[in-house]
């Protein structure tokens, strides 16, 4: 008797299909077993016999960008990093500390009180802190511990420089995404394999410089001279605050919804004279909506 094969559906807890997620679960269990740890997998995490949980979302995202043949090694490296003892500041020499300190973007709610009095707010709920990136592992020492370890080192400045360097040299992978019914249509996805990818939002100008120059981009991706950003208030505010926006497209609908999420966050504007002003603007009607074309630089 033959049955029709059920369509592959996405796994609700991970960015994988059900079949891919089941394979990942087997690889994770095997890798932990080889490390002498017995785990049970529950959707987007695994739990060992002591009750310690290991998240699987980042691992699943990393596997989704690799060929199936590469998955066992990706999982093995990830699990090895998870179960290996984490070094302390005392274990690292000065040269390693200087080269591996980076700024990291974190939800403010994750930081204990007084963890880093110098943490800079990026948005209402995100801050940048100094982290020690060791590749497969990362340290998040309190600010006092960093100053005690190297009191004369300008930690934030060094960490910002290292993150900027990462923006220029991070290996990138390219994938073309298009619907089956229209293979000639679609878009290009450029992915970086680092836990610091999200933190590169702190160095947007370096990322845009790299795209514009075409340095180190995957084959098939040439220099990018124009980027359309459809973003929430966090990214929109960061781009505007760093003077990286040339043109704004702003839709206004004939509806009132009351209080909601702001389109742009705080830009540090204290007086109307300091507000960002368009050097040129025009309006366009799109259905019932009005579309503002605002140019912050001459077109």
Coordinates of C-alpha atoms in Angstrom, one line a residue:
X1 CA 0.0 0.0 0.0
X2 CA 1.3 3.5 -0.9
X3 CA 0.6 6.7 0.8
X4 CA 1.0 10.2 -0.4
X5 CA 4.0 11.8 1.4
X6 CA 2.8 14.7 3.6
X7 CA 4.2 18.1 2.6
X8 CA 7.2 19.3 4.4
X9 CA 6.1 21.8 7.0
X10 CA 8.2 24.2 8.9
X11 CA 9.2 23.2 12.5
X12 CA 7.4 25.7 14.7
X13 CA 10.2 26.0 17.3
X14 CA 13.2 26.3 14.9
X15 CA 13.9 27.8 11.4
X16 CA 13.9 24.3 9.9
X17 CA 11.5 21.9 8.3
X18 CA 10.2 19.0 10.5
X19 CA 12.5 16.6 8.7
X20 CA 15.5 18.9 9.2
X21 CA 14.7 19.5 12.9
X22 CA 14.5 15.7 13.5
X23 CA 17.9 15.3 12.0
X24 CA 19.3 18.1 14.1
X25 CA 17.8 16.5 17.3
X26 CA 19.6 13.2 16.5
X27 CA 22.9 15.0 15.8
X28 CA 22.6 17.0 19.0
X29 CA 21.9 14.0 21.1
X30 CA 24.8 12.1 19.6
X31 CA 27.2 15.0 20.0
X32 CA 26.3 15.4 23.7
X33 CA 26.7 11.7 24.2
X34 CA 30.2 11.7 22.7
X35 CA 31.0 14.5 25.2
X36 CA 29.7 12.3 28.0
X37 CA 26.4 14.2 28.6
X38 CA 22.9 12.7 28.2
X39 CA 20.3 15.2 27.0
X40 CA 16.7 15.2 26.1
X41 CA 15.5 17.5 23.3
X42 CA 12.4 19.6 23.7
X43 CA 11.7 21.7 20.6
X44 CA 14.1 24.6 20.7
X45 CA 16.3 23.4 23.6
X46 CA 17.9 20.4 25.1
X47 CA 18.1 19.6 28.9
X48 CA 20.8 17.4 30.5
X49 CA 20.4 15.2 33.6
X50 CA 21.2 18.1 36.0
X51 CA 18.5 20.2 34.5
X52 CA 20.7 22.6 32.6
X53 CA 19.1 23.8 29.4
X54 CA 21.0 24.4 26.1
X55 CA 19.3 26.6 23.5
X56 CA 19.1 25.3 19.9
X57 CA 17.9 28.3 17.9
X58 CA 21.4 29.7 17.1
X59 CA 22.6 26.2 16.2
X60 CA 19.6 25.6 13.9
X61 CA 20.1 29.0 12.2
X62 CA 23.8 28.1 11.6
X63 CA 22.8 24.7 10.2
X64 CA 20.2 26.3 7.9
X65 CA 23.0 28.1 6.1
X66 CA 25.2 25.0 5.6
X67 CA 24.9 22.0 3.4
X68 CA 23.5 18.8 5.0
X69 CA 26.9 17.2 4.8
X70 CA 28.4 19.9 7.0
X71 CA 25.8 19.6 9.8
X72 CA 27.6 16.9 11.9
X73 CA 30.7 19.1 12.2
X74 CA 28.7 22.3 12.9
X75 CA 26.8 20.5 15.7
X76 CA 30.0 18.9 17.1
X77 CA 31.8 22.2 17.4
X78 CA 28.7 23.9 18.9
X79 CA 28.2 21.2 21.5
X80 CA 32.0 21.1 22.3
X81 CA 31.8 24.8 23.1
X82 CA 28.7 24.4 25.2
X83 CA 30.2 21.7 27.5
X84 CA 33.8 23.0 27.6
X85 CA 34.8 24.9 30.7
X86 CA 34.6 28.7 30.2
X87 CA 37.9 30.5 30.8
X88 CA 38.1 33.4 33.2
X89 CA 39.8 36.8 32.7
X90 CA 42.7 35.4 34.8
X91 CA 43.3 32.7 32.2
X92 CA 43.8 35.1 29.3
X93 CA 46.9 37.1 28.6
X94 CA 46.9 40.8 27.8
X95 CA 47.3 40.3 24.0
X96 CA 44.3 38.0 23.9
X97 CA 42.2 40.4 25.9
X98 CA 43.1 43.3 23.7
X99 CA 42.4 41.5 20.4
X100 CA 39.2 39.7 21.5
X101 CA 37.3 42.5 23.3
X102 CA 34.2 43.6 21.3
X103 CA 31.1 45.7 21.9
X104 CA 28.1 43.5 22.1
X105 CA 24.4 44.4 21.7
X106 CA 22.3 43.0 24.5
X107 CA 18.7 43.5 25.9
X108 CA 19.0 45.7 28.9
X109 CA 16.7 43.4 30.9
X110 CA 19.4 40.7 30.8
X111 CA 22.0 42.7 32.7
X112 CA 21.9 42.6 36.5
X113 CA 21.8 45.9 38.3
X114 CA 25.2 47.7 38.3
X115 CA 26.7 45.1 35.9
X116 CA 28.1 47.8 33.7
X117 CA 27.5 51.5 34.7
X118 CA 29.1 52.5 31.4
X119 CA 26.7 50.4 29.2
X120 CA 25.5 52.8 26.5
X121 CA 21.8 52.7 25.7
X122 CA 21.2 52.0 22.0
X123 CA 17.4 51.9 22.0
X124 CA 14.9 51.9 24.8
X125 CA 15.6 48.2 25.5
X126 CA 19.1 47.5 24.1
X127 CA 22.5 48.5 25.4
X128 CA 26.1 47.9 24.3
X129 CA 28.6 46.3 26.7
X130 CA 32.1 45.0 26.4
X131 CA 32.4 41.3 25.8
X132 CA 35.4 39.0 25.3
X133 CA 34.8 37.0 22.1
X134 CA 36.9 33.8 21.9
X135 CA 35.3 32.3 18.8
X136 CA 33.3 29.3 20.2
X137 CA 33.0 30.9 23.6
X138 CA 32.3 34.4 24.9
X139 CA 32.8 36.0 28.3
X140 CA 30.6 38.7 29.7
X141 CA 32.6 40.1 32.6
X142 CA 31.3 42.9 34.8
X143 CA 32.8 46.3 34.1
X144 CA 34.5 46.4 37.5
X145 CA 36.3 43.1 36.7
X146 CA 37.6 44.5 33.4
X147 CA 38.9 47.6 35.0
X148 CA 40.6 45.6 37.7
X149 CA 42.2 43.3 35.1
X150 CA 43.6 46.1 33.0
X151 CA 42.9 49.5 34.6
X152 CA 44.6 51.6 31.9
X153 CA 43.1 49.9 28.9
X154 CA 40.3 52.0 27.2
X155 CA 38.0 49.0 27.0
X156 CA 35.1 50.5 25.1
X157 CA 37.3 52.2 22.5
X158 CA 39.3 49.0 21.9
X159 CA 36.1 46.9 21.8
X160 CA 34.5 49.3 19.3
X161 CA 37.6 49.2 17.1
X162 CA 37.7 45.4 17.1
X163 CA 34.0 45.2 16.2
X164 CA 34.6 47.6 13.3
X165 CA 37.4 45.3 12.1
X166 CA 35.0 42.4 12.3
X167 CA 32.5 44.2 10.1
X168 CA 35.2 44.4 7.4
X169 CA 36.4 40.8 7.6
X170 CA 33.5 38.6 8.7
X171 CA 33.1 35.7 6.3
X172 CA 29.8 35.9 4.4
X173 CA 27.7 33.3 2.6
X174 CA 25.3 34.0 -0.2
X175 CA 22.0 32.3 -1.1
X176 CA 19.5 33.2 -3.7
X177 CA 15.9 33.0 -2.5
X178 CA 13.1 32.8 -5.1
X179 CA 9.7 31.2 -5.4
X180 CA 9.5 28.0 -7.3
X181 CA 6.9 29.4 -9.7
X182 CA 9.1 32.4 -10.5
X183 CA 12.7 31.3 -10.3
X184 CA 13.9 34.5 -12.0
X185 CA 12.4 36.6 -9.3
X186 CA 13.5 36.8 -5.7
X187 CA 16.3 38.4 -3.6
X188 CA 19.8 37.7 -2.3
X189 CA 20.5 36.7 1.3
X190 CA 23.9 37.4 2.7
X191 CA 24.6 35.6 6.0
X192 CA 27.4 35.9 8.4
X193 CA 28.3 33.1 10.8
X194 CA 29.1 34.9 14.0
X195 CA 27.3 35.3 17.3
X196 CA 28.2 39.0 16.9
X197 CA 26.2 39.6 13.7
X198 CA 23.4 41.4 15.5
X199 CA 26.0 43.6 17.3
X200 CA 27.4 44.8 14.0
X201 CA 24.4 47.2 14.0
X202 CA 26.7 49.3 16.2
X203 CA 29.0 49.6 13.2
X204 CA 26.5 50.2 10.4
X205 CA 28.8 52.7 8.5
X206 CA 31.5 50.0 8.3
X207 CA 29.0 47.5 7.0
X208 CA 27.7 49.9 4.4
X209 CA 31.3 50.8 3.3
X210 CA 32.0 47.1 2.8
X211 CA 28.8 46.6 0.7
X212 CA 29.6 49.6 -1.3
X213 CA 33.1 48.6 -2.1
X214 CA 32.2 44.9 -2.6
X215 CA 35.1 43.8 -0.4
X216 CA 34.9 40.1 0.5
X217 CA 31.4 39.7 -0.7
X218 CA 30.3 36.2 -1.9
X219 CA 30.6 35.3 -5.6
X220 CA 27.6 36.6 -7.5
X221 CA 27.2 39.7 -5.3
X222 CA 28.8 42.8 -6.6
X223 CA 29.2 46.2 -5.0
X224 CA 25.9 47.4 -3.5
X225 CA 25.2 51.1 -4.1
X226 CA 21.7 51.3 -2.8
X227 CA 20.0 49.6 0.2
X228 CA 16.3 49.7 0.9
X229 CA 15.8 49.4 4.7
X230 CA 12.4 48.5 6.0
X231 CA 12.9 48.6 9.7
X232 CA 11.4 49.2 13.1
X233 CA 12.3 52.2 15.3
X234 CA 15.6 50.7 16.6
X235 CA 17.4 50.3 13.3
X236 CA 15.7 53.4 11.8
X237 CA 16.9 55.5 14.7
X238 CA 20.5 54.1 14.5
X239 CA 20.7 54.8 10.8
X240 CA 19.5 58.3 11.1
X241 CA 21.6 59.1 14.2
X242 CA 24.7 57.9 12.3
X243 CA 23.9 60.1 9.3
X244 CA 23.6 57.0 7.0
X245 CA 20.3 57.8 5.4
X246 CA 20.0 59.6 2.0
X247 CA 16.3 59.3 1.4
X248 CA 13.2 58.6 3.5
X249 CA 9.9 57.1 2.1
X250 CA 7.2 57.7 4.6
X251 CA 3.6 56.4 4.2
X252 CA 0.7 58.2 5.9
X253 CA -2.6 56.4 6.0
X254 CA -6.0 58.1 6.6
X255 CA -6.5 56.3 9.8
X256 CA -6.2 57.0 13.5
X257 CA -5.0 54.1 15.8
X258 CA -4.2 56.0 19.0
X259 CA -1.0 55.4 20.9
X260 CA 1.4 53.0 19.3
X261 CA 5.0 52.2 18.6
X262 CA 7.0 55.3 17.4
X263 CA 8.5 55.1 13.9
X264 CA 11.7 56.7 15.0
X265 CA 13.2 56.9 18.5
X266 CA 15.1 59.6 20.3
X267 CA 17.6 61.5 18.0
X268 CA 18.8 63.8 20.7
X269 CA 16.9 66.8 19.2
X270 CA 16.4 69.4 21.9
X271 CA 15.3 72.3 19.7
X272 CA 13.3 72.4 16.5
X273 CA 16.3 74.2 14.9
X274 CA 18.3 71.0 15.5
X275 CA 15.8 68.7 13.8
X276 CA 16.7 66.7 10.7
X277 CA 15.4 68.6 7.7
X278 CA 14.9 67.5 4.1
X279 CA 16.8 69.4 1.5
X280 CA 14.1 68.3 -1.0
X281 CA 10.7 66.6 -0.6
X282 CA 7.6 65.7 -2.6
X283 CA 4.3 64.0 -2.0
X284 CA 2.7 61.2 -3.9
X285 CA -0.7 59.7 -3.6
X286 CA -0.8 55.9 -3.4
X287 CA -4.3 54.7 -3.3
X288 CA -5.8 56.2 -0.2
X289 CA -2.4 56.8 1.4
X290 CA 0.1 59.7 1.1
X291 CA 3.7 58.9 0.4
X292 CA 6.4 61.4 1.4
X293 CA 9.7 61.3 -0.5
X294 CA 12.2 63.1 1.7
X295 CA 15.8 63.7 0.7
X296 CA 18.4 64.3 3.4
X297 CA 21.1 64.9 0.7
X298 CA 20.7 66.3 -2.8
X299 CA 19.4 63.6 -5.1

